[in-house]
Amino acid sequence: MATKTKTQEPVEATGVEDSALNELFVDELKDIYWAEKHLTKALAKMAKNATSDELRQALETHMTETEGQIARLEQVFESIGEKASAKKCEAMEGLIKEGEEIMKDTEDGTITRDVGIISAAQKAEHYEIASYGTLKTLASTLGYNEAADLLAQTLEEEKKTDDLLTQIAEGNINQSAKSEKK
Ligand code: FE
Ligand code: FE
Ligand code: FE
């Protein structure tokens, strides 16, 4: 009878740890970890620059939520036996830069600035929605069920934030901005 060589794998191993896909997944996790950390500061700045209370509150709420998402990402890293580390996300850096430009190019205390801030914030949220959608699916593919659950929770928060920002814009912000002169 042929004997098989036993492989030495940790108990929780899914057998994918040395795959290229796993490496890609971990790299993408590091990317969104960097993005979330920098977005927290950007959201705080956007909230400070917002004119309407409604928008300021929404941004502050999401800033707190984002801090929770950072902690959740640390749980994701832990659940797959990786050390949490950040890798610069070029896209989020660019999106944040654009948001800063919008704030510079619009007048303080105007609703037009709010329209610009919503636009910048939604671009960042859409990047996150795409990232977490991919990460959640990859986690499932790789057999990381706990990570997939955690990533799905954050994905829902990002979608909810995006919807809320649309509601705020369509509620009265966009209409109010129409009457502001340049
Ligand atoms: Fe986030
Ligand atoms: Fe990125
Ligand atoms: Fe977000």
PDB file of C-alpha atoms and ligand atoms in Angstrom:
ATOM      1  CA  MET A   1       0.000   0.000   0.000  1.00  0.00           C
ATOM      2  CA  ALA A   2       1.354   3.392  -0.996  1.00  0.00           C
ATOM      3  CA  THR A   3       2.001   5.782   1.809  1.00  0.00           C
ATOM      4  CA  LYS A   4       1.381   9.467   1.425  1.00  0.00           C
ATOM      5  CA  THR A   5       3.782  12.024   2.809  1.00  0.00           C
ATOM      6  CA  LYS A   6       1.989  14.002   5.446  1.00  0.00           C
ATOM      7  CA  THR A   7       2.049  17.751   4.958  1.00  0.00           C
ATOM      8  CA  GLN A   8       2.702  19.881   8.003  1.00  0.00           C
ATOM      9  CA  GLU A   9      -0.106  22.383   8.102  1.00  0.00           C
ATOM     10  CA  PRO A  10      -1.486  24.355  11.008  1.00  0.00           C
ATOM     11  CA  VAL A  11      -4.827  23.103  12.295  1.00  0.00           C
ATOM     12  CA  GLU A  12      -6.879  25.962  10.832  1.00  0.00           C
ATOM     13  CA  ALA A  13      -5.123  25.926   7.468  1.00  0.00           C
ATOM     14  CA  THR A  14      -7.380  25.979   4.433  1.00  0.00           C
ATOM     15  CA  GLY A  15      -4.566  24.851   2.190  1.00  0.00           C
ATOM     16  CA  VAL A  16      -4.411  28.106   0.291  1.00  0.00           C
ATOM     17  CA  GLU A  17      -1.793  29.935   2.349  1.00  0.00           C
ATOM     18  CA  ASP A  18       0.927  29.649  -0.260  1.00  0.00           C
ATOM     19  CA  SER A  19      -1.239  30.424  -3.277  1.00  0.00           C
ATOM     20  CA  ALA A  20      -0.766  33.545  -5.369  1.00  0.00           C
ATOM     21  CA  LEU A  21      -4.441  34.356  -4.833  1.00  0.00           C
ATOM     22  CA  ASN A  22      -3.903  34.385  -1.087  1.00  0.00           C
ATOM     23  CA  GLU A  23      -1.013  36.774  -1.547  1.00  0.00           C
ATOM     24  CA  LEU A  24      -3.185  39.049  -3.672  1.00  0.00           C
ATOM     25  CA  PHE A  25      -5.937  38.932  -1.034  1.00  0.00           C
ATOM     26  CA  VAL A  26      -3.552  39.912   1.762  1.00  0.00           C
ATOM     27  CA  ASP A  27      -2.099  42.734  -0.367  1.00  0.00           C
ATOM     28  CA  GLU A  28      -5.587  44.076  -1.018  1.00  0.00           C
ATOM     29  CA  LEU A  29      -6.346  43.906   2.698  1.00  0.00           C
ATOM     30  CA  LYS A  30      -3.245  45.989   3.400  1.00  0.00           C
ATOM     31  CA  ASP A  31      -4.383  48.471   0.754  1.00  0.00           C
ATOM     32  CA  ILE A  32      -7.842  49.013   2.271  1.00  0.00           C
ATOM     33  CA  TYR A  33      -6.321  49.137   5.763  1.00  0.00           C
ATOM     34  CA  TRP A  34      -4.182  52.094   4.634  1.00  0.00           C
ATOM     35  CA  ALA A  35      -7.173  53.645   2.862  1.00  0.00           C
ATOM     36  CA  GLU A  36      -9.419  53.451   5.947  1.00  0.00           C
ATOM     37  CA  LYS A  37      -6.785  54.942   8.211  1.00  0.00           C
ATOM     38  CA  HIS A  38      -6.314  57.941   5.947  1.00  0.00           C
ATOM     39  CA  LEU A  39     -10.002  58.314   5.226  1.00  0.00           C
ATOM     40  CA  THR A  40     -10.737  58.743   8.938  1.00  0.00           C
ATOM     41  CA  LYS A  41      -8.702  61.938   8.965  1.00  0.00           C
ATOM     42  CA  ALA A  42     -10.168  63.102   5.669  1.00  0.00           C
ATOM     43  CA  LEU A  43     -13.734  62.558   6.944  1.00  0.00           C
ATOM     44  CA  ALA A  44     -12.943  64.634  10.013  1.00  0.00           C
ATOM     45  CA  LYS A  45     -11.721  67.456   7.794  1.00  0.00           C
ATOM     46  CA  MET A  46     -14.764  67.210   5.533  1.00  0.00           C
ATOM     47  CA  ALA A  47     -17.076  67.312   8.573  1.00  0.00           C
ATOM     48  CA  LYS A  48     -15.309  70.421   9.843  1.00  0.00           C
ATOM     49  CA  ASN A  49     -15.748  72.093   6.467  1.00  0.00           C
ATOM     50  CA  ALA A  50     -19.400  71.121   5.992  1.00  0.00           C
ATOM     51  CA  THR A  51     -21.963  73.909   6.102  1.00  0.00           C
ATOM     52  CA  SER A  52     -25.155  71.983   6.873  1.00  0.00           C
ATOM     53  CA  ASP A  53     -25.641  70.200  10.192  1.00  0.00           C
ATOM     54  CA  GLU A  54     -27.141  67.217   8.409  1.00  0.00           C
ATOM     55  CA  LEU A  55     -24.010  66.619   6.320  1.00  0.00           C
ATOM     56  CA  ARG A  56     -21.648  67.302   9.219  1.00  0.00           C
ATOM     57  CA  GLN A  57     -23.467  64.760  11.373  1.00  0.00           C
ATOM     58  CA  ALA A  58     -23.477  62.129   8.636  1.00  0.00           C
ATOM     59  CA  LEU A  59     -19.735  62.549   8.118  1.00  0.00           C
ATOM     60  CA  GLU A  60     -18.994  62.440  11.839  1.00  0.00           C
ATOM     61  CA  THR A  61     -21.080  59.300  12.245  1.00  0.00           C
ATOM     62  CA  HIS A  62     -19.240  57.625   9.402  1.00  0.00           C
ATOM     63  CA  MET A  63     -15.913  58.722  10.837  1.00  0.00           C
ATOM     64  CA  THR A  64     -16.727  56.838  14.042  1.00  0.00           C
ATOM     65  CA  GLU A  65     -17.929  53.909  11.962  1.00  0.00           C
ATOM     66  CA  THR A  66     -14.646  53.988  10.034  1.00  0.00           C
ATOM     67  CA  GLU A  67     -12.689  53.649  13.275  1.00  0.00           C
ATOM     68  CA  GLY A  68     -14.714  50.496  13.915  1.00  0.00           C
ATOM     69  CA  GLN A  69     -13.933  49.282  10.410  1.00  0.00           C
ATOM     70  CA  ILE A  70     -10.213  49.674  11.084  1.00  0.00           C
ATOM     71  CA  ALA A  71     -10.582  47.515  14.202  1.00  0.00           C
ATOM     72  CA  ARG A  72     -12.633  45.032  12.171  1.00  0.00           C
ATOM     73  CA  LEU A  73      -9.862  44.813   9.569  1.00  0.00           C
ATOM     74  CA  GLU A  74      -7.437  44.010  12.380  1.00  0.00           C
ATOM     75  CA  GLN A  75      -9.757  41.127  13.295  1.00  0.00           C
ATOM     76  CA  VAL A  76      -9.725  40.002   9.662  1.00  0.00           C
ATOM     77  CA  PHE A  77      -5.906  39.933   9.626  1.00  0.00           C
ATOM     78  CA  GLU A  78      -5.922  38.016  12.890  1.00  0.00           C
ATOM     79  CA  SER A  79      -8.484  35.501  11.684  1.00  0.00           C
ATOM     80  CA  ILE A  80      -6.238  34.490   8.792  1.00  0.00           C
ATOM     81  CA  GLY A  81      -3.066  34.476  10.876  1.00  0.00           C
ATOM     82  CA  GLU A  82      -1.558  37.607   9.331  1.00  0.00           C
ATOM     83  CA  LYS A  83      -0.107  40.633  11.072  1.00  0.00           C
ATOM     84  CA  ALA A  84      -2.110  43.792  10.388  1.00  0.00           C
ATOM     85  CA  SER A  85      -0.101  46.117   8.192  1.00  0.00           C
ATOM     86  CA  ALA A  86      -0.847  48.952   5.811  1.00  0.00           C
ATOM     87  CA  LYS A  87       0.307  49.418   2.258  1.00  0.00           C
ATOM     88  CA  LYS A  88      -0.179  52.773   0.574  1.00  0.00           C
ATOM     89  CA  CYS A  89      -3.351  52.980  -1.491  1.00  0.00           C
ATOM     90  CA  GLU A  90      -2.650  55.291  -4.419  1.00  0.00           C
ATOM     91  CA  ALA A  91      -6.331  55.551  -5.302  1.00  0.00           C
ATOM     92  CA  MET A  92      -7.472  56.688  -1.857  1.00  0.00           C
ATOM     93  CA  GLU A  93      -4.607  59.151  -1.688  1.00  0.00           C
ATOM     94  CA  GLY A  94      -5.841  60.651  -4.955  1.00  0.00           C
ATOM     95  CA  LEU A  95      -9.491  60.694  -3.874  1.00  0.00           C
ATOM     96  CA  ILE A  96      -8.576  62.455  -0.638  1.00  0.00           C
ATOM     97  CA  LYS A  97      -6.491  64.975  -2.569  1.00  0.00           C
ATOM     98  CA  GLU A  98      -9.421  65.720  -4.850  1.00  0.00           C
ATOM     99  CA  GLY A  99     -11.636  66.293  -1.823  1.00  0.00           C
ATOM    100  CA  GLU A 100      -9.140  68.771  -0.461  1.00  0.00           C
ATOM    101  CA  GLU A 101      -9.056  70.614  -3.773  1.00  0.00           C
ATOM    102  CA  ILE A 102     -12.845  70.884  -3.792  1.00  0.00           C
ATOM    103  CA  MET A 103     -12.782  72.400  -0.309  1.00  0.00           C
ATOM    104  CA  LYS A 104     -10.122  74.872  -1.406  1.00  0.00           C
ATOM    105  CA  ASP A 105     -12.033  75.835  -4.543  1.00  0.00           C
ATOM    106  CA  THR A 106     -15.397  76.469  -2.836  1.00  0.00           C
ATOM    107  CA  GLU A 107     -16.375  79.225  -0.414  1.00  0.00           C
ATOM    108  CA  ASP A 108     -16.506  78.624   3.300  1.00  0.00           C
ATOM    109  CA  GLY A 109     -20.066  78.459   4.661  1.00  0.00           C
ATOM    110  CA  THR A 110     -21.732  77.706   1.331  1.00  0.00           C
ATOM    111  CA  ILE A 111     -24.069  74.888   0.402  1.00  0.00           C
ATOM    112  CA  THR A 112     -22.151  74.574  -2.861  1.00  0.00           C
ATOM    113  CA  ARG A 113     -19.207  73.410  -0.781  1.00  0.00           C
ATOM    114  CA  ASP A 114     -21.470  70.739   0.732  1.00  0.00           C
ATOM    115  CA  VAL A 115     -22.387  69.525  -2.752  1.00  0.00           C
ATOM    116  CA  GLY A 116     -18.662  69.219  -3.498  1.00  0.00           C
ATOM    117  CA  ILE A 117     -17.943  67.436  -0.230  1.00  0.00           C
ATOM    118  CA  ILE A 118     -20.735  64.924  -0.877  1.00  0.00           C
ATOM    119  CA  SER A 119     -19.311  64.274  -4.328  1.00  0.00           C
ATOM    120  CA  ALA A 120     -15.824  63.669  -2.929  1.00  0.00           C
ATOM    121  CA  ALA A 121     -17.101  61.499  -0.075  1.00  0.00           C
ATOM    122  CA  GLN A 122     -19.217  59.365  -2.397  1.00  0.00           C
ATOM    123  CA  LYS A 123     -16.240  58.768  -4.695  1.00  0.00           C
ATOM    124  CA  ALA A 124     -14.326  57.457  -1.681  1.00  0.00           C
ATOM    125  CA  GLU A 125     -17.286  55.300  -0.578  1.00  0.00           C
ATOM    126  CA  HIS A 126     -17.582  53.800  -4.042  1.00  0.00           C
ATOM    127  CA  TYR A 127     -13.920  52.838  -3.968  1.00  0.00           C
ATOM    128  CA  GLU A 128     -14.540  51.155  -0.627  1.00  0.00           C
ATOM    129  CA  ILE A 129     -17.674  49.372  -1.874  1.00  0.00           C
ATOM    130  CA  ALA A 130     -15.704  47.940  -4.805  1.00  0.00           C
ATOM    131  CA  SER A 131     -12.830  46.951  -2.508  1.00  0.00           C
ATOM    132  CA  TYR A 132     -14.925  45.255   0.169  1.00  0.00           C
ATOM    133  CA  GLY A 133     -17.068  43.524  -2.449  1.00  0.00           C
ATOM    134  CA  THR A 134     -13.939  41.964  -3.935  1.00  0.00           C
ATOM    135  CA  LEU A 135     -12.402  41.192  -0.537  1.00  0.00           C
ATOM    136  CA  LYS A 136     -15.554  39.524   0.768  1.00  0.00           C
ATOM    137  CA  THR A 137     -15.808  37.314  -2.321  1.00  0.00           C
ATOM    138  CA  LEU A 138     -12.107  36.420  -2.225  1.00  0.00           C
ATOM    139  CA  ALA A 139     -12.341  35.561   1.480  1.00  0.00           C
ATOM    140  CA  SER A 140     -15.151  33.106   0.677  1.00  0.00           C
ATOM    141  CA  THR A 141     -13.231  31.661  -2.260  1.00  0.00           C
ATOM    142  CA  LEU A 142     -10.204  31.093  -0.035  1.00  0.00           C
ATOM    143  CA  GLY A 143     -12.317  29.502   2.691  1.00  0.00           C
ATOM    144  CA  TYR A 144     -11.893  32.316   5.213  1.00  0.00           C
ATOM    145  CA  ASN A 145     -15.449  32.315   6.498  1.00  0.00           C
ATOM    146  CA  GLU A 146     -14.917  34.513   9.542  1.00  0.00           C
ATOM    147  CA  ALA A 147     -13.087  37.084   7.428  1.00  0.00           C
ATOM    148  CA  ALA A 148     -15.864  36.961   4.810  1.00  0.00           C
ATOM    149  CA  ASP A 149     -18.490  37.730   7.505  1.00  0.00           C
ATOM    150  CA  LEU A 150     -16.492  40.644   8.881  1.00  0.00           C
ATOM    151  CA  LEU A 151     -15.874  42.097   5.429  1.00  0.00           C
ATOM    152  CA  ALA A 152     -19.573  41.758   4.575  1.00  0.00           C
ATOM    153  CA  GLN A 153     -20.476  43.818   7.649  1.00  0.00           C
ATOM    154  CA  THR A 154     -18.228  46.669   6.546  1.00  0.00           C
ATOM    155  CA  LEU A 155     -19.503  46.439   2.969  1.00  0.00           C
ATOM    156  CA  GLU A 156     -23.039  47.038   4.274  1.00  0.00           C
ATOM    157  CA  GLU A 157     -21.923  50.085   6.269  1.00  0.00           C
ATOM    158  CA  GLU A 158     -20.257  51.590   3.191  1.00  0.00           C
ATOM    159  CA  LYS A 159     -23.374  51.034   1.079  1.00  0.00           C
ATOM    160  CA  LYS A 160     -25.583  52.581   3.755  1.00  0.00           C
ATOM    161  CA  THR A 161     -23.319  55.619   3.939  1.00  0.00           C
ATOM    162  CA  ASP A 162     -23.384  56.039   0.178  1.00  0.00           C
ATOM    163  CA  ASP A 163     -27.214  55.879   0.210  1.00  0.00           C
ATOM    164  CA  LEU A 164     -27.410  58.379   3.061  1.00  0.00           C
ATOM    165  CA  LEU A 165     -25.198  60.837   1.181  1.00  0.00           C
ATOM    166  CA  THR A 166     -27.443  60.519  -1.884  1.00  0.00           C
ATOM    167  CA  GLN A 167     -30.480  61.207   0.304  1.00  0.00           C
ATOM    168  CA  ILE A 168     -28.848  64.287   1.808  1.00  0.00           C
ATOM    169  CA  ALA A 169     -27.880  65.636  -1.619  1.00  0.00           C
ATOM    170  CA  GLU A 170     -31.296  65.016  -3.121  1.00  0.00           C
ATOM    171  CA  GLY A 171     -33.140  66.118   0.014  1.00  0.00           C
ATOM    172  CA  ASN A 172     -32.397  69.822  -0.209  1.00  0.00           C
ATOM    173  CA  ILE A 173     -28.677  70.448  -0.488  1.00  0.00           C
ATOM    174  CA  ASN A 174     -28.516  70.402  -4.281  1.00  0.00           C
ATOM    175  CA  GLN A 175     -31.612  72.618  -4.603  1.00  0.00           C
ATOM    176  CA  SER A 176     -30.348  75.131  -2.036  1.00  0.00           C
ATOM    177  CA  ALA A 177     -26.996  75.360  -3.777  1.00  0.00           C
ATOM    178  CA  LYS A 178     -28.676  76.376  -7.029  1.00  0.00           C
ATOM    179  CA  SER A 179     -29.368  79.891  -5.794  1.00  0.00           C
ATOM    180  CA  GLU A 180     -25.807  80.618  -4.595  1.00  0.00           C
ATOM    181  CA  LYS A 181     -23.842  83.033  -6.788  1.00  0.00           C
ATOM    182  CA  LYS A 182     -20.206  82.422  -7.636  1.00  0.00           C
TER     183      LYS A 182
HETATM  184 FE    FE B   1     -14.637  52.433   5.361  1.00  0.00          FE
HETATM  185 FE    FE B   2      -6.064  50.871  -3.306  1.00  0.00          FE
HETATM  186 FE    FE B   3     -16.679  54.471   4.179  1.00  0.00          FE
END
